[in-house]
């Protein structure tokens, strides 16, 4: 088994993030999220890296993003990344 493949917990976290982000958009053709972390950091709300790739993202009914690619490779707070918390260490 490859060491860089996501484990069951990371795959579940990735899917939850995909559903959470998709639910905030009016339309999504495709979205893939890869979150890398370990259980201790996850309990603290921290991750090692986040990669988001999406196509055909529509928000506010008329604002369309044809392609989105975001890669963050550093330990950061999930709250600051997903909701812009000012009390957590920013990504």
PDB file of N, CA and C in Angstrom:
ATOM      1  N   UNK A   1       0.842  -1.186   0.000  1.00  0.00           N
ATOM      2  CA  UNK A   1       0.000   0.000   0.000  1.00  0.00           C
ATOM      3  C   UNK A   1       0.880   1.240   0.000  1.00  0.00           C
ATOM      4  N   UNK A   2       0.542   2.251  -0.819  1.00  0.00           N
ATOM      5  CA  UNK A   2       1.317   3.480  -0.891  1.00  0.00           C
ATOM      6  C   UNK A   2       1.088   4.318   0.356  1.00  0.00           C
ATOM      7  N   UNK A   3       2.148   4.981   0.829  1.00  0.00           N
ATOM      8  CA  UNK A   3       2.039   5.782   2.044  1.00  0.00           C
ATOM      9  C   UNK A   3       1.330   7.116   1.804  1.00  0.00           C
ATOM     10  N   UNK A   4       1.275   7.585   0.550  1.00  0.00           N
ATOM     11  CA  UNK A   4       0.647   8.880   0.304  1.00  0.00           C
ATOM     12  C   UNK A   4      -0.834   8.756  -0.045  1.00  0.00           C
ATOM     13  N   UNK A   5      -1.382   7.540  -0.039  1.00  0.00           N
ATOM     14  CA  UNK A   5      -2.810   7.360  -0.272  1.00  0.00           C
ATOM     15  C   UNK A   5      -3.559   7.739   0.997  1.00  0.00           C
ATOM     16  N   UNK A   6      -4.704   8.409   0.856  1.00  0.00           N
ATOM     17  CA  UNK A   6      -5.471   8.764   2.052  1.00  0.00           C
ATOM     18  C   UNK A   6      -6.038   7.525   2.732  1.00  0.00           C
ATOM     19  N   UNK A   7      -6.025   7.540   4.068  1.00  0.00           N
ATOM     20  CA  UNK A   7      -6.605   6.422   4.800  1.00  0.00           C
ATOM     21  C   UNK A   7      -8.127   6.605   4.864  1.00  0.00           C
ATOM     22  N   UNK A   8      -8.797   5.679   5.502  1.00  0.00           N
ATOM     23  CA  UNK A   8     -10.259   5.714   5.567  1.00  0.00           C
ATOM     24  C   UNK A   8     -10.756   7.006   6.214  1.00  0.00           C
ATOM     25  N   UNK A   9     -10.094   7.437   7.286  1.00  0.00           N
ATOM     26  CA  UNK A   9     -10.498   8.670   7.966  1.00  0.00           C
ATOM     27  C   UNK A   9     -10.344   9.898   7.083  1.00  0.00           C
ATOM     28  N   UNK A  10      -9.225   9.974   6.362  1.00  0.00           N
ATOM     29  CA  UNK A  10      -9.008  11.109   5.464  1.00  0.00           C
ATOM     30  C   UNK A  10     -10.004  11.085   4.309  1.00  0.00           C
ATOM     31  N   UNK A  11     -10.310   9.907   3.790  1.00  0.00           N
ATOM     32  CA  UNK A  11     -11.299   9.821   2.697  1.00  0.00           C
ATOM     33  C   UNK A  11     -12.668  10.299   3.179  1.00  0.00           C
ATOM     34  N   UNK A  12     -13.041   9.931   4.405  1.00  0.00           N
ATOM     35  CA  UNK A  12     -14.320  10.378   4.963  1.00  0.00           C
ATOM     36  C   UNK A  12     -14.313  11.894   5.160  1.00  0.00           C
ATOM     37  N   UNK A  13     -13.202  12.428   5.670  1.00  0.00           N
ATOM     38  CA  UNK A  13     -13.072  13.873   5.861  1.00  0.00           C
ATOM     39  C   UNK A  13     -13.145  14.608   4.521  1.00  0.00           C
ATOM     40  N   UNK A  14     -12.479  14.068   3.493  1.00  0.00           N
ATOM     41  CA  UNK A  14     -12.520  14.660   2.160  1.00  0.00           C
ATOM     42  C   UNK A  14     -13.949  14.716   1.640  1.00  0.00           C
ATOM     43  N   UNK A  15     -14.688  13.624   1.795  1.00  0.00           N
ATOM     44  CA  UNK A  15     -16.070  13.566   1.307  1.00  0.00           C
ATOM     45  C   UNK A  15     -16.951  14.549   2.061  1.00  0.00           C
ATOM     46  N   UNK A  16     -16.768  14.655   3.378  1.00  0.00           N
ATOM     47  CA  UNK A  16     -17.560  15.609   4.164  1.00  0.00           C
ATOM     48  C   UNK A  16     -17.277  17.043   3.714  1.00  0.00           C
ATOM     49  N   UNK A  17     -16.017  17.352   3.438  1.00  0.00           N
ATOM     50  CA  UNK A  17     -15.666  18.692   2.971  1.00  0.00           C
ATOM     51  C   UNK A  17     -16.272  18.964   1.597  1.00  0.00           C
ATOM     52  N   UNK A  18     -16.251  17.963   0.710  1.00  0.00           N
ATOM     53  CA  UNK A  18     -16.854  18.122  -0.616  1.00  0.00           C
ATOM     54  C   UNK A  18     -18.350  18.411  -0.496  1.00  0.00           C
ATOM     55  N   UNK A  19     -19.040  17.672   0.355  1.00  0.00           N
ATOM     56  CA  UNK A  19     -20.477  17.883   0.551  1.00  0.00           C
ATOM     57  C   UNK A  19     -20.735  19.260   1.161  1.00  0.00           C
ATOM     58  N   UNK A  20     -19.923  19.654   2.149  1.00  0.00           N
ATOM     59  CA  UNK A  20     -20.112  20.947   2.802  1.00  0.00           C
ATOM     60  C   UNK A  20     -19.926  22.109   1.824  1.00  0.00           C
ATOM     61  N   UNK A  21     -18.879  22.049   1.014  1.00  0.00           N
ATOM     62  CA  UNK A  21     -18.631  23.137   0.056  1.00  0.00           C
ATOM     63  C   UNK A  21     -19.682  23.114  -1.059  1.00  0.00           C
ATOM     64  N   UNK A  22     -20.017  21.945  -1.564  1.00  0.00           N
ATOM     65  CA  UNK A  22     -21.027  21.829  -2.623  1.00  0.00           C
ATOM     66  C   UNK A  22     -22.370  22.385  -2.183  1.00  0.00           C
ATOM     67  N   UNK A  23     -22.711  22.177  -0.910  1.00  0.00           N
ATOM     68  CA  UNK A  23     -24.001  22.651  -0.403  1.00  0.00           C
ATOM     69  C   UNK A  23     -24.069  24.176  -0.346  1.00  0.00           C
ATOM     70  N   UNK A  24     -22.933  24.844  -0.383  1.00  0.00           N
ATOM     71  CA  UNK A  24     -22.902  26.310  -0.341  1.00  0.00           C
ATOM     72  C   UNK A  24     -22.949  26.932  -1.737  1.00  0.00           C
ATOM     73  N   UNK A  25     -22.904  26.110  -2.770  1.00  0.00           N
ATOM     74  CA  UNK A  25     -22.892  26.593  -4.150  1.00  0.00           C
ATOM     75  C   UNK A  25     -24.216  26.259  -4.828  1.00  0.00           C
ATOM     76  N   UNK A  26     -24.570  27.054  -5.847  1.00  0.00           N
ATOM     77  CA  UNK A  26     -25.799  26.805  -6.595  1.00  0.00           C
ATOM     78  C   UNK A  26     -25.648  25.625  -7.550  1.00  0.00           C
ATOM     79  N   UNK A  27     -24.441  25.433  -8.082  1.00  0.00           N
ATOM     80  CA  UNK A  27     -24.190  24.349  -9.034  1.00  0.00           C
ATOM     81  C   UNK A  27     -22.731  23.936  -8.943  1.00  0.00           C
ATOM     82  N   UNK A  28     -22.467  22.640  -9.073  1.00  0.00           N
ATOM     83  CA  UNK A  28     -21.106  22.106  -9.061  1.00  0.00           C
ATOM     84  C   UNK A  28     -21.023  20.994 -10.090  1.00  0.00           C
ATOM     85  N   UNK A  29     -20.162  21.174 -11.100  1.00  0.00           N
ATOM     86  CA  UNK A  29     -19.942  20.089 -12.051  1.00  0.00           C
ATOM     87  C   UNK A  29     -19.056  19.023 -11.434  1.00  0.00           C
ATOM     88  N   UNK A  30     -17.963  19.443 -10.808  1.00  0.00           N
ATOM     89  CA  UNK A  30     -17.035  18.504 -10.178  1.00  0.00           C
ATOM     90  C   UNK A  30     -16.253  19.231  -9.096  1.00  0.00           C
ATOM     91  N   UNK A  31     -16.064  18.563  -7.963  1.00  0.00           N
ATOM     92  CA  UNK A  31     -15.202  19.109  -6.907  1.00  0.00           C
ATOM     93  C   UNK A  31     -14.478  17.944  -6.235  1.00  0.00           C
ATOM     94  N   UNK A  32     -13.191  18.100  -6.070  1.00  0.00           N
ATOM     95  CA  UNK A  32     -12.363  17.114  -5.386  1.00  0.00           C
ATOM     96  C   UNK A  32     -11.588  17.828  -4.289  1.00  0.00           C
ATOM     97  N   UNK A  33     -11.626  17.270  -3.102  1.00  0.00           N
ATOM     98  CA  UNK A  33     -10.908  17.845  -1.968  1.00  0.00           C
ATOM     99  C   UNK A  33     -10.046  16.758  -1.358  1.00  0.00           C
ATOM    100  N   UNK A  34      -8.785  17.097  -1.108  1.00  0.00           N
ATOM    101  CA  UNK A  34      -7.847  16.173  -0.465  1.00  0.00           C
ATOM    102  C   UNK A  34      -7.271  16.859   0.765  1.00  0.00           C
ATOM    103  N   UNK A  35      -7.613  16.346   1.926  1.00  0.00           N
ATOM    104  CA  UNK A  35      -7.124  16.887   3.187  1.00  0.00           C
ATOM    105  C   UNK A  35      -6.182  15.860   3.789  1.00  0.00           C
ATOM    106  N   UNK A  36      -4.992  16.316   4.171  1.00  0.00           N
ATOM    107  CA  UNK A  36      -4.006  15.438   4.795  1.00  0.00           C
ATOM    108  C   UNK A  36      -3.811  15.872   6.243  1.00  0.00           C
ATOM    109  N   UNK A  37      -3.960  14.928   7.155  1.00  0.00           N
ATOM    110  CA  UNK A  37      -3.796  15.222   8.576  1.00  0.00           C
ATOM    111  C   UNK A  37      -3.614  13.916   9.333  1.00  0.00           C
ATOM    112  N   UNK A  38      -3.387  14.021  10.620  1.00  0.00           N
ATOM    113  CA  UNK A  38      -3.376  12.831  11.466  1.00  0.00           C
ATOM    114  C   UNK A  38      -4.445  13.015  12.541  1.00  0.00           C
ATOM    115  N   UNK A  39      -4.860  11.945  13.209  1.00  0.00           N
ATOM    116  CA  UNK A  39      -5.973  12.040  14.154  1.00  0.00           C
ATOM    117  C   UNK A  39      -5.769  13.071  15.269  1.00  0.00           C
ATOM    118  N   UNK A  40      -4.550  13.196  15.785  1.00  0.00           N
ATOM    119  CA  UNK A  40      -4.300  14.159  16.864  1.00  0.00           C
ATOM    120  C   UNK A  40      -4.530  15.580  16.370  1.00  0.00           C
ATOM    121  N   UNK A  41      -3.988  15.912  15.203  1.00  0.00           N
ATOM    122  CA  UNK A  41      -4.192  17.253  14.646  1.00  0.00           C
ATOM    123  C   UNK A  41      -5.659  17.495  14.315  1.00  0.00           C
ATOM    124  N   UNK A  42      -6.334  16.480  13.797  1.00  0.00           N
ATOM    125  CA  UNK A  42      -7.737  16.628  13.435  1.00  0.00           C
ATOM    126  C   UNK A  42      -8.581  16.965  14.652  1.00  0.00           C
ATOM    127  N   UNK A  43      -8.318  16.304  15.779  1.00  0.00           N
ATOM    128  CA  UNK A  43      -9.045  16.594  17.022  1.00  0.00           C
ATOM    129  C   UNK A  43      -8.820  18.042  17.443  1.00  0.00           C
ATOM    130  N   UNK A  44      -7.640  18.588  17.145  1.00  0.00           N
ATOM    131  CA  UNK A  44      -7.322  19.975  17.462  1.00  0.00           C
ATOM    132  C   UNK A  44      -7.836  20.935  16.390  1.00  0.00           C
ATOM    133  N   UNK A  45      -8.454  20.389  15.328  1.00  0.00           N
ATOM    134  CA  UNK A  45      -8.970  21.223  14.244  1.00  0.00           C
ATOM    135  C   UNK A  45      -7.898  21.680  13.283  1.00  0.00           C
ATOM    136  N   UNK A  46      -6.779  20.939  13.203  1.00  0.00           N
ATOM    137  CA  UNK A  46      -5.670  21.328  12.341  1.00  0.00           C
ATOM    138  C   UNK A  46      -5.430  20.275  11.270  1.00  0.00           C
ATOM    139  N   UNK A  47      -4.876  20.729  10.145  1.00  0.00           N
ATOM    140  CA  UNK A  47      -4.536  19.825   9.043  1.00  0.00           C
ATOM    141  C   UNK A  47      -3.130  20.146   8.549  1.00  0.00           C
ATOM    142  N   UNK A  48      -2.523  19.176   7.843  1.00  0.00           N
ATOM    143  CA  UNK A  48      -1.207  19.407   7.243  1.00  0.00           C
ATOM    144  C   UNK A  48      -1.320  20.078   5.884  1.00  0.00           C
ATOM    145  N   UNK A  49      -2.309  19.657   5.088  1.00  0.00           N
ATOM    146  CA  UNK A  49      -2.482  20.260   3.767  1.00  0.00           C
ATOM    147  C   UNK A  49      -3.920  20.101   3.298  1.00  0.00           C
ATOM    148  N   UNK A  50      -4.307  21.023   2.409  1.00  0.00           N
ATOM    149  CA  UNK A  50      -5.623  20.993   1.799  1.00  0.00           C
ATOM    150  C   UNK A  50      -5.439  21.275   0.315  1.00  0.00           C
ATOM    151  N   UNK A  51      -6.033  20.455  -0.536  1.00  0.00           N
ATOM    152  CA  UNK A  51      -6.027  20.684  -1.984  1.00  0.00           C
ATOM    153  C   UNK A  51      -7.474  20.629  -2.461  1.00  0.00           C
ATOM    154  N   UNK A  52      -7.895  21.688  -3.157  1.00  0.00           N
ATOM    155  CA  UNK A  52      -9.249  21.759  -3.690  1.00  0.00           C
ATOM    156  C   UNK A  52      -9.164  21.961  -5.193  1.00  0.00           C
ATOM    157  N   UNK A  53      -9.886  21.154  -5.917  1.00  0.00           N
ATOM    158  CA  UNK A  53      -9.952  21.268  -7.371  1.00  0.00           C
ATOM    159  C   UNK A  53     -11.422  21.204  -7.754  1.00  0.00           C
ATOM    160  N   UNK A  54     -11.875  22.183  -8.530  1.00  0.00           N
ATOM    161  CA  UNK A  54     -13.278  22.181  -8.917  1.00  0.00           C
ATOM    162  C   UNK A  54     -13.474  22.706 -10.323  1.00  0.00           C
ATOM    163  N   UNK A  55     -14.537  22.256 -10.948  1.00  0.00           N
ATOM    164  CA  UNK A  55     -14.909  22.731 -12.265  1.00  0.00           C
ATOM    165  C   UNK A  55     -16.397  23.063 -12.256  1.00  0.00           C
ATOM    166  N   UNK A  56     -16.731  24.131 -12.982  1.00  0.00           N
ATOM    167  CA  UNK A  56     -18.134  24.517 -13.138  1.00  0.00           C
ATOM    168  C   UNK A  56     -18.811  24.872 -11.842  1.00  0.00           C
ATOM    169  N   UNK A  57     -18.158  25.693 -11.029  1.00  0.00           N
ATOM    170  CA  UNK A  57     -18.715  26.102  -9.744  1.00  0.00           C
ATOM    171  C   UNK A  57     -19.540  27.381  -9.948  1.00  0.00           C
ATOM    172  N   UNK A  58     -20.813  27.339  -9.566  1.00  0.00           N
ATOM    173  CA  UNK A  58     -21.703  28.491  -9.738  1.00  0.00           C
ATOM    174  C   UNK A  58     -22.177  28.931  -8.368  1.00  0.00           C
ATOM    175  N   UNK A  59     -21.994  30.228  -8.095  1.00  0.00           N
ATOM    176  CA  UNK A  59     -22.477  30.795  -6.846  1.00  0.00           C
ATOM    177  C   UNK A  59     -23.276  32.052  -7.142  1.00  0.00           C
ATOM    178  N   UNK A  60     -24.157  32.386  -6.270  1.00  0.00           N
ATOM    179  CA  UNK A  60     -25.024  33.562  -6.438  1.00  0.00           C
ATOM    180  C   UNK A  60     -25.695  33.567  -7.800  1.00  0.00           C
ATOM    181  N   UNK A  61     -26.102  32.433  -8.276  1.00  0.00           N
ATOM    182  CA  UNK A  61     -26.867  32.172  -9.487  1.00  0.00           C
ATOM    183  C   UNK A  61     -26.161  32.531 -10.790  1.00  0.00           C
ATOM    184  N   UNK A  62     -25.368  33.582 -10.835  1.00  0.00           N
ATOM    185  CA  UNK A  62     -24.769  33.992 -12.104  1.00  0.00           C
ATOM    186  C   UNK A  62     -23.247  34.044 -12.090  1.00  0.00           C
ATOM    187  N   UNK A  63     -22.633  33.901 -10.953  1.00  0.00           N
ATOM    188  CA  UNK A  63     -21.177  33.973 -10.858  1.00  0.00           C
ATOM    189  C   UNK A  63     -20.613  32.563 -11.010  1.00  0.00           C
ATOM    190  N   UNK A  64     -19.951  32.317 -12.148  1.00  0.00           N
ATOM    191  CA  UNK A  64     -19.448  30.974 -12.463  1.00  0.00           C
ATOM    192  C   UNK A  64     -17.926  30.978 -12.487  1.00  0.00           C
ATOM    193  N   UNK A  65     -17.351  30.002 -11.828  1.00  0.00           N
ATOM    194  CA  UNK A  65     -15.919  29.772 -11.877  1.00  0.00           C
ATOM    195  C   UNK A  65     -15.703  28.516 -12.708  1.00  0.00           C
ATOM    196  N   UNK A  66     -15.089  28.665 -13.874  1.00  0.00           N
ATOM    197  CA  UNK A  66     -14.884  27.515 -14.755  1.00  0.00           C
ATOM    198  C   UNK A  66     -13.947  26.493 -14.110  1.00  0.00           C
ATOM    199  N   UNK A  67     -12.829  26.986 -13.543  1.00  0.00           N
ATOM    200  CA  UNK A  67     -11.863  26.098 -12.902  1.00  0.00           C
ATOM    201  C   UNK A  67     -11.328  26.753 -11.638  1.00  0.00           C
ATOM    202  N   UNK A  68     -11.188  25.961 -10.584  1.00  0.00           N
ATOM    203  CA  UNK A  68     -10.618  26.429  -9.324  1.00  0.00           C
ATOM    204  C   UNK A  68      -9.587  25.413  -8.868  1.00  0.00           C
ATOM    205  N   UNK A  69      -8.386  25.887  -8.518  1.00  0.00           N
ATOM    206  CA  UNK A  69      -7.327  25.032  -7.965  1.00  0.00           C
ATOM    207  C   UNK A  69      -6.732  25.759  -6.766  1.00  0.00           C
ATOM    208  N   UNK A  70      -6.784  25.140  -5.605  1.00  0.00           N
ATOM    209  CA  UNK A  70      -6.210  25.708  -4.386  1.00  0.00           C
ATOM    210  C   UNK A  70      -5.387  24.622  -3.720  1.00  0.00           C
ATOM    211  N   UNK A  71      -4.136  24.930  -3.389  1.00  0.00           N
ATOM    212  CA  UNK A  71      -3.270  23.994  -2.666  1.00  0.00           C
ATOM    213  C   UNK A  71      -2.620  24.730  -1.508  1.00  0.00           C
ATOM    214  N   UNK A  72      -2.815  24.229  -0.311  1.00  0.00           N
ATOM    215  CA  UNK A  72      -2.197  24.800   0.875  1.00  0.00           C
ATOM    216  C   UNK A  72      -1.393  23.690   1.536  1.00  0.00           C
ATOM    217  N   UNK A  73      -0.106  23.918   1.702  1.00  0.00           N
ATOM    218  CA  UNK A  73       0.766  22.896   2.273  1.00  0.00           C
ATOM    219  C   UNK A  73       1.465  23.485   3.492  1.00  0.00           C
ATOM    220  N   UNK A  74       0.742  23.523   4.580  1.00  0.00           N
ATOM    221  CA  UNK A  74       1.286  23.920   5.877  1.00  0.00           C
ATOM    222  C   UNK A  74       0.236  23.578   6.910  1.00  0.00           C
ATOM    223  N   UNK A  75       0.654  23.435   8.129  1.00  0.00           N
ATOM    224  CA  UNK A  75      -0.290  23.138   9.190  1.00  0.00           C
ATOM    225  C   UNK A  75      -1.155  24.368   9.428  1.00  0.00           C
ATOM    226  N   UNK A  76      -2.478  24.195   9.390  1.00  0.00           N
ATOM    227  CA  UNK A  76      -3.357  25.331   9.607  1.00  0.00           C
ATOM    228  C   UNK A  76      -4.647  24.867  10.262  1.00  0.00           C
ATOM    229  N   UNK A  77      -5.419  25.814  10.706  1.00  0.00           N
ATOM    230  CA  UNK A  77      -6.685  25.545  11.364  1.00  0.00           C
ATOM    231  C   UNK A  77      -7.781  25.348  10.327  1.00  0.00           C
ATOM    232  N   UNK A  78      -8.579  24.305  10.490  1.00  0.00           N
ATOM    233  CA  UNK A  78      -9.711  24.096   9.588  1.00  0.00           C
ATOM    234  C   UNK A  78     -10.683  25.269   9.654  1.00  0.00           C
ATOM    235  N   UNK A  79     -10.910  25.801  10.844  1.00  0.00           N
ATOM    236  CA  UNK A  79     -11.847  26.915  10.983  1.00  0.00           C
ATOM    237  C   UNK A  79     -11.371  28.127  10.199  1.00  0.00           C
ATOM    238  N   UNK A  80     -10.087  28.442  10.276  1.00  0.00           N
ATOM    239  CA  UNK A  80      -9.598  29.622   9.560  1.00  0.00           C
ATOM    240  C   UNK A  80      -9.641  29.421   8.061  1.00  0.00           C
ATOM    241  N   UNK A  81      -9.472  28.188   7.602  1.00  0.00           N
ATOM    242  CA  UNK A  81      -9.502  27.932   6.159  1.00  0.00           C
ATOM    243  C   UNK A  81     -10.920  27.984   5.620  1.00  0.00           C
ATOM    244  N   UNK A  82     -11.856  27.287   6.261  1.00  0.00           N
ATOM    245  CA  UNK A  82     -13.193  27.166   5.709  1.00  0.00           C
ATOM    246  C   UNK A  82     -14.129  28.313   6.073  1.00  0.00           C
ATOM    247  N   UNK A  83     -13.937  28.951   7.242  1.00  0.00           N
ATOM    248  CA  UNK A  83     -14.870  30.024   7.593  1.00  0.00           C
ATOM    249  C   UNK A  83     -14.168  31.344   7.892  1.00  0.00           C
ATOM    250  N   UNK A  84     -12.869  31.394   7.717  1.00  0.00           N
ATOM    251  CA  UNK A  84     -12.145  32.648   7.868  1.00  0.00           C
ATOM    252  C   UNK A  84     -12.045  33.146   9.301  1.00  0.00           C
ATOM    253  N   UNK A  85     -11.945  32.253  10.252  1.00  0.00           N
ATOM    254  CA  UNK A  85     -11.835  32.636  11.654  1.00  0.00           C
ATOM    255  C   UNK A  85     -10.603  33.503  11.889  1.00  0.00           C
ATOM    256  N   UNK A  86     -10.774  34.583  12.631  1.00  0.00           N
ATOM    257  CA  UNK A  86      -9.644  35.454  12.944  1.00  0.00           C
ATOM    258  C   UNK A  86      -8.962  35.063  14.249  1.00  0.00           C
ATOM    259  N   UNK A  87      -9.567  34.130  15.010  1.00  0.00           N
ATOM    260  CA  UNK A  87      -8.954  33.724  16.271  1.00  0.00           C
ATOM    261  C   UNK A  87      -8.028  32.536  16.116  1.00  0.00           C
ATOM    262  N   UNK A  88      -8.101  31.848  14.983  1.00  0.00           N
ATOM    263  CA  UNK A  88      -7.240  30.691  14.730  1.00  0.00           C
ATOM    264  C   UNK A  88      -6.060  31.095  13.876  1.00  0.00           C
ATOM    265  N   UNK A  89      -5.016  30.276  13.914  1.00  0.00           N
ATOM    266  CA  UNK A  89      -3.851  30.534  13.065  1.00  0.00           C
ATOM    267  C   UNK A  89      -4.266  30.421  11.598  1.00  0.00           C
ATOM    268  N   UNK A  90      -4.090  31.470  10.812  1.00  0.00           N
ATOM    269  CA  UNK A  90      -4.528  31.414   9.414  1.00  0.00           C
ATOM    270  C   UNK A  90      -3.642  30.469   8.603  1.00  0.00           C
ATOM    271  N   UNK A  91      -4.198  29.992   7.499  1.00  0.00           N
ATOM    272  CA  UNK A  91      -3.433  29.147   6.585  1.00  0.00           C
ATOM    273  C   UNK A  91      -2.489  30.003   5.782  1.00  0.00           C
TER     274      UNK A  91
END
